[in-house]
Coordinates of C-alpha atoms in Angstrom, one line a residue:
M259 CA -6.6 -34.9 22.7
A260 CA -6.5 -34.4 26.8
I261 CA -3.2 -36.6 27.7
A262 CA -1.7 -35.3 24.4
R263 CA -1.8 -31.6 26.3
G264 CA -1.2 -32.7 29.5
T265 CA 2.0 -34.7 28.4
P266 CA 4.5 -32.3 26.6
G267 CA 8.2 -33.4 26.7
F268 CA 7.6 -36.7 26.9
S269 CA 10.0 -39.1 25.6
G270 CA 8.3 -42.8 24.1
A271 CA 9.9 -44.0 27.5
D272 CA 7.6 -41.8 29.8
L273 CA 4.6 -42.3 27.4
A274 CA 4.7 -46.3 27.5
N275 CA 5.4 -45.6 31.0
L276 CA 2.6 -43.7 31.7
V277 CA 0.4 -46.1 29.9
N278 CA 1.4 -49.4 31.8
E279 CA 0.5 -47.5 34.7
A280 CA -3.0 -46.1 33.6
A281 CA -3.4 -49.9 32.5
L282 CA -2.4 -51.2 36.1
L283 CA -4.6 -48.6 38.0
A284 CA -7.4 -50.1 36.0
A285 CA -6.6 -53.5 36.7
R286 CA -6.5 -53.0 40.4
A287 CA -10.4 -51.2 39.9
K288 CA -11.4 -54.2 38.2
K289 CA -10.2 -56.7 41.3
R290 CA -11.9 -53.8 43.8
K291 CA -15.1 -54.1 42.4
D292 CA -15.2 -57.6 41.4
K293 CA -14.5 -58.3 45.3
I294 CA -17.3 -55.7 46.3
M295 CA -19.8 -57.7 44.0
M296 CA -18.7 -60.8 44.2
G297 CA -17.1 -61.2 47.3
A298 CA -13.0 -61.6 48.3
E299 CA -11.6 -64.6 47.0
R300 CA -10.4 -67.6 49.1
R301 CA -7.1 -68.3 47.3
S302 CA -6.4 -70.7 50.7
M303 CA -9.3 -73.1 49.8
V304 CA -7.9 -75.9 47.7
M305 CA -10.8 -78.0 46.1
D306 CA -9.8 -81.2 44.5
D307 CA -9.9 -82.2 41.0
N308 CA -13.9 -83.8 41.5
E309 CA -14.9 -80.4 43.3
K310 CA -13.6 -78.0 41.1
K311 CA -14.7 -80.0 38.2
L312 CA -18.5 -80.6 39.5
T313 CA -18.7 -76.5 40.8
A314 CA -17.2 -76.3 36.6
Y315 CA -20.0 -77.4 35.5
H316 CA -22.8 -76.0 38.0
E317 CA -21.8 -72.5 37.2
A318 CA -21.8 -73.2 33.6
G319 CA -25.1 -74.3 33.8
H320 CA -26.4 -71.4 35.3
A321 CA -24.4 -69.4 32.8
I322 CA -25.5 -71.2 30.0
V323 CA -29.3 -71.4 30.6
G324 CA -29.3 -67.2 31.9
L325 CA -28.2 -66.6 28.1
S326 CA -30.3 -69.3 26.4
V327 CA -33.9 -67.1 28.3
P328 CA -35.7 -63.9 27.7
E329 CA -35.3 -61.0 29.6
H330 CA -32.4 -62.3 31.6
D331 CA -29.5 -60.0 32.4
P332 CA -26.6 -60.5 30.8
V333 CA -23.5 -62.8 32.5
Y334 CA -20.6 -59.9 33.5
K335 CA -18.4 -63.1 34.7
V336 CA -18.0 -66.9 35.9
S337 CA -15.5 -68.1 38.5
I338 CA -14.8 -71.4 40.6
I339 CA -12.4 -69.8 42.7
P340 CA -14.2 -69.8 46.0
R341 CA -15.7 -66.3 47.6
G342 CA -16.8 -66.7 50.5
R343 CA -19.4 -69.8 51.2
A344 CA -19.6 -70.3 47.6
L345 CA -17.5 -72.8 45.8
G346 CA -18.1 -71.3 42.4
V347 CA -20.1 -67.7 41.1
T348 CA -22.1 -66.7 38.0
M349 CA -22.3 -63.2 37.9
F350 CA -25.1 -61.8 36.0
L351 CA -25.3 -57.7 35.8
P352 CA -28.4 -55.7 34.3
E353 CA -28.5 -53.4 31.9
Q354 CA -30.0 -50.6 33.4
D355 CA -32.1 -49.9 36.8
R356 CA -35.2 -51.8 37.2
Y357 CA -38.2 -51.3 39.3
S358 CA -40.8 -54.1 38.7
H359 CA -40.2 -57.5 36.9
S360 CA -42.1 -59.1 34.2
K361 CA -43.3 -62.6 34.3
R362 CA -41.5 -63.8 31.7
R363 CA -38.3 -62.1 33.1
L364 CA -39.1 -63.6 36.9
E365 CA -39.6 -67.3 35.1
S366 CA -36.2 -66.4 33.3
Q367 CA -34.6 -66.1 36.5
L368 CA -36.2 -69.2 37.8
S369 CA -35.1 -71.4 34.9
S370 CA -31.2 -70.1 35.4
L371 CA -31.2 -70.9 39.2
F372 CA -32.0 -74.4 38.0
G373 CA -29.3 -74.4 35.5
G374 CA -26.6 -75.6 38.2
R375 CA -28.5 -78.6 40.4
I376 CA -29.4 -80.0 36.4
A377 CA -26.1 -79.4 34.7
E378 CA -24.6 -81.7 37.7
E379 CA -26.8 -84.1 37.0
L380 CA -26.9 -84.3 33.2
I381 CA -23.0 -84.7 33.9
F382 CA -22.6 -87.0 37.0
G383 CA -25.8 -88.3 37.4
P384 CA -28.8 -88.3 39.8
E385 CA -27.1 -90.0 42.8
S386 CA -24.0 -87.3 43.0
V387 CA -26.4 -84.4 42.8
T388 CA -24.5 -82.2 45.6
T389 CA -25.8 -79.9 48.4
G390 CA -24.1 -76.9 46.6
A391 CA -27.9 -75.9 45.0
S392 CA -29.3 -75.4 48.3
N393 CA -29.4 -71.5 47.9
D394 CA -31.0 -71.9 44.4
I395 CA -33.9 -74.0 45.0
M396 CA -34.7 -71.7 48.4
R397 CA -34.5 -69.0 46.0
S398 CA -36.7 -70.0 43.3
T399 CA -39.1 -71.7 45.5
E400 CA -39.7 -68.0 47.0
I401 CA -39.6 -66.7 44.1
A402 CA -42.5 -68.8 42.6
R403 CA -44.4 -68.6 45.8
K404 CA -44.5 -64.9 45.7
M405 CA -45.6 -65.0 41.9
V406 CA -49.1 -67.1 43.4
T407 CA -49.5 -65.3 46.4
S408 CA -48.1 -61.7 46.4
W409 CA -47.9 -60.5 42.0
G410 CA -51.2 -62.2 41.0
L411 CA -48.9 -63.9 38.4
S412 CA -50.6 -67.4 38.2
T413 CA -53.6 -68.8 37.3
L414 CA -55.3 -68.2 40.7
G415 CA -55.6 -64.5 39.2
P416 CA -54.7 -61.5 40.7
L417 CA -55.1 -62.0 44.3
T418 CA -53.0 -62.0 47.3
F419 CA -53.0 -64.6 50.0
G420 CA -51.9 -65.0 53.5
E421 CA -49.8 -62.4 55.6
E422 CA -46.3 -64.5 55.8
E423 CA -44.2 -61.6 55.0
E424 CA -45.8 -59.6 58.1
E425 CA -43.5 -59.3 61.1
V426 CA -44.3 -60.6 64.3
F427 CA -45.5 -57.8 66.6
L428 CA -47.3 -57.3 69.5
G429 CA -48.6 -60.9 69.8
R430 CA -49.5 -61.0 66.0
S431 CA -48.2 -64.5 65.3
M432 CA -50.5 -65.8 68.0
N433 CA -53.8 -64.0 67.1
K434 CA -53.0 -64.6 63.6
H435 CA -56.4 -65.9 62.0
K436 CA -56.6 -67.9 59.2
E437 CA -57.2 -66.3 55.9
M438 CA -57.5 -69.4 53.6
S439 CA -59.2 -72.4 53.1
D440 CA -57.2 -75.7 52.8
R441 CA -58.4 -76.1 49.5
T442 CA -57.1 -72.7 48.4
A443 CA -53.8 -73.4 50.3
Q444 CA -53.5 -76.7 48.3
Q445 CA -54.5 -75.1 44.8
I446 CA -51.2 -72.8 45.6
D447 CA -48.9 -75.1 46.7
D448 CA -50.3 -76.9 43.2
E449 CA -49.8 -73.7 41.0
V450 CA -46.0 -73.3 43.1
R451 CA -45.1 -76.6 41.8
A452 CA -46.7 -76.1 38.7
I453 CA -44.0 -73.3 37.8
I454 CA -40.9 -75.1 39.2
D455 CA -41.9 -77.9 36.9
R456 CA -42.2 -76.0 34.2
N457 CA -38.9 -73.5 34.5
Y458 CA -37.0 -76.9 35.7
K459 CA -37.7 -78.8 32.3
R460 CA -37.4 -75.7 30.2
A461 CA -33.7 -75.3 31.9
K462 CA -32.7 -79.1 31.2
E463 CA -33.7 -79.0 27.8
I464 CA -31.8 -76.3 27.0
L465 CA -28.8 -77.6 28.7
V466 CA -30.0 -81.1 26.6
S467 CA -29.5 -79.2 23.2
N468 CA -26.4 -77.2 24.7
M469 CA -24.5 -80.2 26.1
D470 CA -21.4 -79.2 24.0
K471 CA -21.0 -75.4 25.0
L472 CA -21.6 -76.8 28.5
H473 CA -17.9 -79.0 28.7
L474 CA -16.2 -76.7 26.7
M475 CA -17.4 -73.9 28.9
A476 CA -16.6 -76.1 32.3
E477 CA -13.2 -77.1 30.7
S478 CA -12.5 -73.4 30.2
L479 CA -13.3 -72.7 33.6
I480 CA -11.0 -75.3 34.6
K481 CA -8.2 -74.0 33.0
Y482 CA -8.8 -70.6 33.5
E483 CA -10.9 -70.3 36.7
T484 CA -12.5 -67.0 35.6
I485 CA -14.0 -66.2 32.4
D486 CA -15.3 -62.6 31.5
F487 CA -18.3 -61.7 29.2
K488 CA -15.8 -62.1 25.5
Q489 CA -14.8 -66.0 26.3
I490 CA -18.4 -66.2 27.3
Q491 CA -19.4 -65.2 24.0
E492 CA -17.0 -67.1 22.0
I493 CA -17.9 -70.1 24.1
M494 CA -22.0 -69.1 23.1
S495 CA -20.9 -69.2 19.5
G496 CA -19.0 -72.9 19.4
K497 CA -15.5 -70.8 19.5
E498 CA -12.3 -72.4 21.7
P499 CA -12.4 -69.3 24.0
S500 CA -9.2 -67.0 24.1
P501 CA -7.5 -66.9 27.2
P502 CA -8.3 -64.1 29.8
E503 CA -6.6 -60.7 29.5
D504 CA -4.8 -61.4 33.2
W505 CA -4.1 -64.6 32.8
S506 CA -0.8 -66.5 32.0
S507 CA -0.2 -69.2 30.2
S508 CA 2.7 -69.8 32.7
K509 CA 0.0 -71.2 35.2
P510 CA -0.8 -74.2 35.9
L511 CA -3.7 -75.7 34.5
D512 CA -5.2 -77.4 37.6
G513 CA -6.3 -80.6 36.2
A514 CA -8.1 -79.1 33.3
E515 CA -8.1 -82.7 31.3
V516 CA -12.0 -83.4 32.2
V517 CA -13.3 -86.8 31.3
H518 CA -17.1 -86.3 29.6
N519 CA -19.7 -88.1 32.0
S520 CA -17.1 -89.0 34.3
S521 CA -18.1 -92.5 36.9
E522 CA -16.2 -91.1 39.5
K523 CA -18.6 -89.3 42.4
P524 CA -17.6 -85.7 43.2
S525 CA -17.4 -84.6 47.0
E526 CA -20.2 -83.4 48.5
H527 CA -20.1 -79.8 49.8
E528 CA -21.6 -78.0 52.3
V529 CA -22.0 -74.6 50.7
I530 CA -24.2 -72.1 49.2
V531 CA -23.7 -71.6 45.3
N532 CA -25.0 -68.4 44.4
P533 CA -26.0 -67.5 40.9
A534 CA -25.0 -63.8 41.4
E535 CA -27.1 -60.9 40.4
E536 CA -26.7 -61.6 41.9
H537 CA -29.7 -62.5 39.9

């Protein structure tokens, strides 16, 4: 109604131009939002077919595990367009502001973080797993250790151990006294290992049971480079995804033919692949 009142005397062509202009502005706003949230695209960085295929499976692994575990944020977008130091990104968007996290939610996040590395291992073999999951491993280890030493979310109970998070101030690091026994330190390490192993195993079981969706999502990423919520939901329903709104069928497919369980060894890549949130 507001638009109708504000466009008296507009012809059909005028209204069509108005709608087209609004669509262009909306598309630009969406691109600016993605640039802020996920980083600027590096179109000048050209990946070969092996690297692109490996990145597609890596990001698909993050997305499928994240969609399959409880209390995890929904997947907003998955892309294999290089951004910053990352070859690809899986963006999860929270549905509301959160100021605390449950144990279930944290463990779901751990499983999702391992999804990329596990997908590489399942598709390309253990010897072809790359350094692309280095940031995922660092973040998951940090979360698991905080669960044990800071948040009381382990079998060791509601206790805080150590001063690892405090800043060095006035020689604190030199005078820092030992706050735990060697036995307690070993128990902490064992508990961190148990949390990591439990969620690594869960992520692997999810991907093995959803192998068809893993292949379909990876193939879609290689073909379209970026898929949104709509395409992701279609894939998780077992359907062939429709083309993204801003994708033209005239674009090159960039090696969309994916050979499952290929014996080709993908190139190593010294990058940080962030499953964003960014988690």
